[in-house]
Amino acid sequence: MAVYSMTGYATAQYNGPADETGREAMPVLGMEIRSVNSRFLDLAFKMSDELRGTEPALRELLGARLKRGKVEVRAWIEGRTESGLRTPSPAELQRLVGLQDSIVAWHPKATLLSVAELIQLTSRQQALPSGLHDHLLTLAQTVLDSFVGAREREGKRLADMLLDRLKQLRQLAREAQPLIPELVAQQRQRFIDRWNEALGAGNAAGTPNLSTDAVQERALAEATAFAIRIDVAEELTRLDSHLVEIERLIKKGGDVGKRLDFLIQELHREANTLGSKSSSLELTRISVDMKVLIEQMREQVQNLE
């Protein structure tokens, strides 16, 4: 199953078939769907009054295919203004003017038609076909298929980016693992050297000497305490577990955005702990690099459905 982005756009038109006279039996319909990020599915419709009756069916159609995102649907009839009025054709105007001339010839005191009356009459003359809403739903299905396809392509790009960041995080984790034993060994040797220096200074001042075994035992105890304090094995294990789960969800697909967002927060927590336990510049660098990659992942995961 694919991973879908919450960002997408699609538009299409429906050109109605012509009748016997060559005129369009069905007006040209247009629709566009666009979306941006949102925690939930938020549908907004911008349609002329003639098309409002289709909104419940459109809402059901989109709700069955989309899970999250702020989605705006705009539908219109070509040649009509936002108020639902269309532009009258020259033939219609000529016919009305001819009727007006006939009436004036019979009744000279009759009032001539105003612009508003002409617009009103031409709008009434071409009532909307009864199958308009069915054609609008058919158009909506076409636009929705294109829209979902656009979100799928964007989702694939985001998924590829996330998998690349997972690969880099695993490499940083592998670099961090051998650093801990090295740091413990260095700390143990550093303690022994300082202790021997202190013993040498004590002997010169006449202070009783301690046995080598006692020094080694104390050094071991200090090194053990240091190792416990800087041990990040548990953090690295949890981090690897989160990486495995994130990769599984991406490859599984579907509406995984919320679960991925939670796992990214957990990754950030482990990287922070790794940095707080750091006792070397190299380990600090690894922690910082991890947090940069995790932040990049967090920004992109918020775009996923």
CSV table of C-alpha atoms in Angstrom, one decimal:
chain,number,residue,atom,x,y,z
A,1,MET,CA,0.0,0.0,0.0
A,2,ALA,CA,1.2,3.5,-0.8
A,3,VAL,CA,2.1,6.3,1.5
A,4,TYR,CA,0.1,9.5,0.8
A,5,SER,CA,1.0,13.1,1.3
A,6,MET,CA,-1.6,15.5,2.6
A,7,THR,CA,-0.6,18.1,-0.1
A,8,GLY,CA,-2.1,17.8,-3.5
A,9,TYR,CA,-4.0,19.5,-6.3
A,10,ALA,CA,-6.1,18.4,-9.3
A,11,THR,CA,-8.7,19.9,-11.7
A,12,ALA,CA,-10.8,18.8,-14.6
A,13,GLN,CA,-13.8,19.9,-16.7
A,14,TYR,CA,-16.9,18.1,-18.0
A,15,ASN,CA,-18.0,19.1,-21.5
A,16,GLY,CA,-21.6,18.1,-22.0
A,17,PRO,CA,-22.8,16.4,-25.3
A,18,ALA,CA,-24.5,18.6,-28.0
A,19,ASP,CA,-28.2,18.2,-28.9
A,20,GLU,CA,-29.7,18.0,-32.4
A,21,THR,CA,-29.3,21.7,-33.0
A,22,GLY,CA,-25.6,21.6,-32.1
A,23,ARG,CA,-26.1,23.4,-28.8
A,24,GLU,CA,-24.7,21.9,-25.7
A,25,ALA,CA,-27.4,20.0,-23.9
A,26,MET,CA,-25.3,20.0,-20.7
A,27,PRO,CA,-23.3,23.1,-19.5
A,28,VAL,CA,-19.6,22.8,-19.1
A,29,LEU,CA,-18.8,21.9,-15.4
A,30,GLY,CA,-15.4,22.6,-13.7
A,31,MET,CA,-14.0,21.3,-10.5
A,32,GLU,CA,-10.7,21.6,-8.6
A,33,ILE,CA,-9.5,20.0,-5.4
A,34,ARG,CA,-6.5,21.2,-3.4
A,35,SER,CA,-5.3,20.3,0.1
A,36,VAL,CA,-2.7,21.2,2.7
A,37,ASN,CA,-1.7,19.7,6.1
A,38,SER,CA,-4.2,19.2,8.9
A,39,ARG,CA,-4.4,17.0,12.0
A,40,PHE,CA,-7.9,15.8,10.8
A,41,LEU,CA,-10.0,15.7,7.6
A,42,ASP,CA,-11.3,19.2,7.1
A,43,LEU,CA,-13.5,19.6,4.0
A,44,ALA,CA,-14.5,23.0,2.6
A,45,PHE,CA,-16.8,23.5,-0.4
A,46,LYS,CA,-17.0,26.6,-2.7
A,47,MET,CA,-19.8,26.1,-5.2
A,48,SER,CA,-22.5,28.1,-6.8
A,49,ASP,CA,-26.1,27.8,-5.5
A,50,GLU,CA,-27.2,25.5,-8.3
A,51,LEU,CA,-24.6,22.9,-7.3
A,52,ARG,CA,-25.1,23.1,-3.5
A,53,GLY,CA,-27.4,20.2,-3.5
A,54,THR,CA,-24.5,17.9,-4.5
A,55,GLU,CA,-22.4,18.8,-1.4
A,56,PRO,CA,-23.6,15.9,0.9
A,57,ALA,CA,-22.8,13.3,-1.8
A,58,LEU,CA,-19.4,15.0,-2.5
A,59,ARG,CA,-18.6,15.0,1.2
A,60,GLU,CA,-19.3,11.3,1.4
A,61,LEU,CA,-17.3,10.6,-1.7
A,62,LEU,CA,-14.2,12.4,-0.4
A,63,GLY,CA,-14.5,11.0,3.1
A,64,ALA,CA,-14.3,7.5,1.8
A,65,ARG,CA,-11.0,8.2,0.0
A,66,LEU,CA,-9.2,10.7,2.3
A,67,LYS,CA,-8.2,10.4,5.9
A,68,ARG,CA,-6.5,13.7,6.8
A,69,GLY,CA,-5.8,17.1,5.4
A,70,LYS,CA,-7.5,20.5,4.9
A,71,VAL,CA,-9.2,19.9,1.6
A,72,GLU,CA,-10.9,22.7,-0.5
A,73,VAL,CA,-13.3,21.7,-3.3
A,74,ARG,CA,-14.4,24.3,-5.8
A,75,ALA,CA,-17.0,23.6,-8.5
A,76,TRP,CA,-18.5,25.9,-11.1
A,77,ILE,CA,-20.5,26.1,-14.3
A,78,GLU,CA,-18.7,27.7,-17.2
A,79,GLY,CA,-20.1,31.1,-18.3
A,80,ARG,CA,-21.8,31.8,-14.9
A,81,THR,CA,-20.8,34.3,-12.4
A,82,GLU,CA,-20.4,33.6,-8.7
A,83,SER,CA,-24.1,34.5,-8.2
A,84,GLY,CA,-25.1,31.7,-10.5
A,85,LEU,CA,-26.0,33.9,-13.5
A,86,ARG,CA,-24.6,33.0,-16.9
A,87,THR,CA,-23.6,35.2,-19.8
A,88,PRO,CA,-26.5,35.3,-22.3
A,89,SER,CA,-25.7,34.4,-25.9
A,90,PRO,CA,-26.2,36.9,-28.8
A,91,ALA,CA,-29.0,34.6,-30.2
A,92,GLU,CA,-30.9,34.8,-26.9
A,93,LEU,CA,-30.6,38.6,-26.7
A,94,GLN,CA,-31.7,38.9,-30.3
A,95,ARG,CA,-34.7,36.8,-29.7
A,96,LEU,CA,-35.7,38.8,-26.7
A,97,VAL,CA,-35.2,42.1,-28.5
A,98,GLY,CA,-37.4,40.8,-31.3
A,99,LEU,CA,-40.2,39.9,-28.9
A,100,GLN,CA,-39.8,43.3,-27.3
A,101,ASP,CA,-40.2,45.1,-30.7
A,102,SER,CA,-43.3,43.0,-31.5
A,103,ILE,CA,-44.9,44.0,-28.1
A,104,VAL,CA,-44.0,47.7,-28.5
A,105,ALA,CA,-45.5,47.7,-32.0
A,106,TRP,CA,-48.7,46.4,-30.5
A,107,HIS,CA,-48.5,48.5,-27.3
A,108,PRO,CA,-46.3,51.6,-27.9
A,109,LYS,CA,-46.4,52.7,-24.2
A,110,ALA,CA,-44.8,49.4,-23.0
A,111,THR,CA,-41.6,49.8,-20.9
A,112,LEU,CA,-38.4,48.6,-22.6
A,113,LEU,CA,-36.4,45.8,-20.9
A,114,SER,CA,-33.6,46.8,-18.6
A,115,VAL,CA,-30.2,45.0,-18.4
A,116,ALA,CA,-31.2,43.3,-15.1
A,117,GLU,CA,-34.4,42.1,-16.7
A,118,LEU,CA,-32.6,40.7,-19.7
A,119,ILE,CA,-30.1,38.8,-17.5
A,120,GLN,CA,-32.9,37.5,-15.4
A,121,LEU,CA,-34.9,36.3,-18.4
A,122,THR,CA,-32.0,34.6,-20.1
A,123,SER,CA,-31.1,32.8,-16.9
A,124,ARG,CA,-34.7,31.5,-16.6
A,125,GLN,CA,-34.8,30.5,-20.3
A,126,GLN,CA,-32.0,28.0,-19.9
A,127,ALA,CA,-32.9,26.0,-16.8
A,128,LEU,CA,-30.2,23.6,-15.6
A,129,PRO,CA,-30.6,20.0,-16.9
A,130,SER,CA,-32.0,17.4,-14.5
A,131,GLY,CA,-28.9,15.3,-14.8
A,132,LEU,CA,-26.5,18.0,-13.7
A,133,HIS,CA,-25.8,16.6,-10.3
A,134,ASP,CA,-25.1,13.2,-11.6
A,135,HIS,CA,-22.6,14.6,-14.1
A,136,LEU,CA,-21.0,16.7,-11.3
A,137,LEU,CA,-20.5,13.5,-9.2
A,138,THR,CA,-18.9,11.8,-12.2
A,139,LEU,CA,-16.6,14.8,-12.7
A,140,ALA,CA,-15.8,14.7,-9.0
A,141,GLN,CA,-14.7,11.0,-9.2
A,142,THR,CA,-12.4,11.9,-12.1
A,143,VAL,CA,-10.8,14.8,-10.2
A,144,LEU,CA,-10.6,12.8,-7.0
A,145,ASP,CA,-8.7,10.0,-8.8
A,146,SER,CA,-6.2,12.5,-10.2
A,147,PHE,CA,-6.0,14.2,-6.8
A,148,VAL,CA,-5.2,11.0,-4.9
A,149,GLY,CA,-2.7,10.1,-7.6
A,150,ALA,CA,-0.9,13.4,-7.0
A,151,ARG,CA,-0.9,12.8,-3.2
A,152,GLU,CA,0.5,9.3,-3.8
A,153,ARG,CA,3.4,10.6,-6.0
A,154,GLU,CA,4.2,13.2,-3.4
A,155,GLY,CA,4.0,10.6,-0.7
A,156,LYS,CA,6.4,8.3,-2.5
A,157,ARG,CA,8.9,11.2,-2.7
A,158,LEU,CA,8.6,11.8,1.1
A,159,ALA,CA,8.9,8.0,1.8
A,160,ASP,CA,12.1,7.8,-0.2
A,161,MET,CA,13.5,10.8,1.8
A,162,LEU,CA,12.5,9.2,5.1
A,163,LEU,CA,14.2,5.9,4.2
A,164,ASP,CA,17.3,7.7,3.3
A,165,ARG,CA,17.4,9.4,6.7
A,166,LEU,CA,16.8,6.1,8.4
A,167,LYS,CA,19.9,4.7,6.6
A,168,GLN,CA,22.0,7.7,7.8
A,169,LEU,CA,20.7,7.3,11.4
A,170,ARG,CA,21.7,3.6,11.4
A,171,GLN,CA,25.2,4.6,10.2
A,172,LEU,CA,25.6,7.1,13.1
A,173,ALA,CA,24.4,4.5,15.6
A,174,ARG,CA,27.0,2.1,14.3
A,175,GLU,CA,29.7,4.8,14.8
A,176,ALA,CA,28.5,5.4,18.4
A,177,GLN,CA,28.6,1.8,19.6
A,178,PRO,CA,32.4,1.2,19.7
A,179,LEU,CA,33.0,4.6,21.3
A,180,ILE,CA,31.7,3.6,24.7
A,181,PRO,CA,34.2,0.8,25.5
A,182,GLU,CA,37.0,3.0,24.2
A,183,LEU,CA,36.0,5.8,26.5
A,184,VAL,CA,35.7,3.5,29.5
A,185,ALA,CA,39.2,2.1,28.8
A,186,GLN,CA,40.6,5.6,28.4
A,187,GLN,CA,39.0,6.8,31.7
A,188,ARG,CA,40.4,3.7,33.6
A,189,GLN,CA,43.9,4.4,32.3
A,190,ARG,CA,43.6,8.1,33.0
A,191,PHE,CA,42.6,7.3,36.6
A,192,ILE,CA,45.5,4.9,37.1
A,193,ASP,CA,48.0,7.4,35.7
A,194,ARG,CA,46.7,10.2,38.0
A,195,TRP,CA,46.7,7.8,41.0
A,196,ASN,CA,50.3,6.8,40.3
A,197,GLU,CA,51.3,10.4,40.1
A,198,ALA,CA,49.7,11.0,43.4
A,199,LEU,CA,51.4,8.0,44.9
A,200,GLY,CA,54.8,9.2,43.6
A,201,ALA,CA,54.2,12.6,45.2
A,202,GLY,CA,53.1,10.9,48.4
A,203,ASN,CA,56.2,8.7,48.6
A,204,ALA,CA,58.5,11.7,48.1
A,205,ALA,CA,56.7,13.3,51.0
A,206,GLY,CA,57.1,10.2,53.2
A,207,THR,CA,53.4,9.1,52.9
A,208,PRO,CA,52.9,5.3,53.2
A,209,ASN,CA,52.7,3.5,49.8
A,210,LEU,CA,49.6,1.6,48.7
A,211,SER,CA,49.8,-1.8,46.9
A,212,THR,CA,49.4,-2.1,43.2
A,213,ASP,CA,46.4,-4.4,43.7
A,214,ALA,CA,44.7,-1.7,45.7
A,215,VAL,CA,45.3,0.8,42.9
A,216,GLN,CA,44.0,-1.5,40.3
A,217,GLU,CA,40.9,-2.3,42.3
A,218,ARG,CA,40.2,1.4,42.9
A,219,ALA,CA,40.7,2.1,39.2
A,220,LEU,CA,38.4,-0.7,38.2
A,221,ALA,CA,35.7,0.7,40.6
A,222,GLU,CA,36.1,4.2,39.2
A,223,ALA,CA,36.0,2.9,35.6
A,224,THR,CA,32.8,0.8,36.4
A,225,ALA,CA,31.0,3.8,37.8
A,226,PHE,CA,32.1,5.9,34.8
A,227,ALA,CA,30.9,3.2,32.4
A,228,ILE,CA,27.5,3.1,34.1
A,229,ARG,CA,27.2,6.8,33.9
A,230,ILE,CA,28.0,7.1,30.2
A,231,ASP,CA,26.4,3.8,29.0
A,232,VAL,CA,24.1,4.5,26.0
A,233,ALA,CA,23.6,0.9,25.0
A,234,GLU,CA,19.9,1.0,26.1
A,235,GLU,CA,19.3,4.2,24.1
A,236,LEU,CA,20.9,2.8,21.0
A,237,THR,CA,18.8,-0.3,21.3
A,238,ARG,CA,15.6,1.7,21.6
A,239,LEU,CA,16.7,3.9,18.8
A,240,ASP,CA,17.3,0.9,16.5
A,241,SER,CA,13.9,-0.5,17.5
A,242,HIS,CA,12.2,2.8,16.5
A,243,LEU,CA,14.0,2.8,13.2
A,244,VAL,CA,12.9,-0.7,12.4
A,245,GLU,CA,9.3,0.2,13.2
A,246,ILE,CA,9.4,3.4,11.2
A,247,GLU,CA,10.7,1.5,8.2
A,248,ARG,CA,8.0,-1.1,8.6
A,249,LEU,CA,5.2,1.5,8.6
A,250,ILE,CA,6.6,3.3,5.6
A,251,LYS,CA,6.7,0.1,3.6
A,252,LYS,CA,3.3,-1.0,4.8
A,253,GLY,CA,1.8,2.4,3.7
A,254,GLY,CA,-1.7,3.7,4.4
A,255,ASP,CA,-2.6,6.3,6.9
A,256,VAL,CA,0.5,6.1,9.0
A,257,GLY,CA,1.3,9.8,9.5
A,258,LYS,CA,0.2,10.0,13.2
A,259,ARG,CA,2.0,6.9,14.3
A,260,LEU,CA,5.2,8.0,12.5
A,261,ASP,CA,4.9,11.4,14.2
A,262,PHE,CA,4.9,9.7,17.6
A,263,LEU,CA,7.9,7.5,16.7
A,264,ILE,CA,9.8,10.6,15.5
A,265,GLN,CA,9.3,12.1,19.0
A,266,GLU,CA,10.7,9.0,20.6
A,267,LEU,CA,13.7,9.1,18.3
A,268,HIS,CA,14.3,12.7,19.3
A,269,ARG,CA,14.1,11.7,23.0
A,270,GLU,CA,16.8,8.9,22.5
A,271,ALA,CA,19.1,11.3,20.6
A,272,ASN,CA,18.8,13.9,23.4
A,273,THR,CA,19.7,11.3,26.0
A,274,LEU,CA,22.6,10.2,24.0
A,275,GLY,CA,23.9,13.8,23.9
A,276,SER,CA,23.4,14.3,27.6
A,277,LYS,CA,25.5,11.2,28.4
A,278,SER,CA,28.2,12.2,26.0
A,279,SER,CA,31.7,12.4,27.4
A,280,SER,CA,33.6,13.0,24.1
A,281,LEU,CA,33.4,15.4,21.2
A,282,GLU,CA,32.8,12.6,18.8
A,283,LEU,CA,29.8,11.3,20.6
A,284,THR,CA,28.4,14.8,20.9
A,285,ARG,CA,28.9,15.3,17.1
A,286,ILE,CA,27.0,12.0,16.5
A,287,SER,CA,24.1,13.2,18.8
A,288,VAL,CA,23.9,16.5,17.0
A,289,ASP,CA,23.9,14.9,13.6
A,290,MET,CA,21.2,12.5,14.7
A,291,LYS,CA,19.0,15.4,15.9
A,292,VAL,CA,19.4,17.2,12.6
A,293,LEU,CA,18.3,14.1,10.6
A,294,ILE,CA,15.4,13.5,13.0
A,295,GLU,CA,14.2,17.1,12.7
A,296,GLN,CA,14.2,16.7,8.9
A,297,MET,CA,12.1,13.6,9.3
A,298,ARG,CA,9.7,15.3,11.6
A,299,GLU,CA,9.0,18.1,9.2
A,300,GLN,CA,8.3,15.7,6.4
A,301,VAL,CA,6.3,13.2,8.4
A,302,GLN,CA,3.8,16.0,9.2
A,303,ASN,CA,3.0,16.1,5.5
A,304,LEU,CA,1.9,12.4,5.5
A,305,GLU,CA,-1.7,11.3,5.7
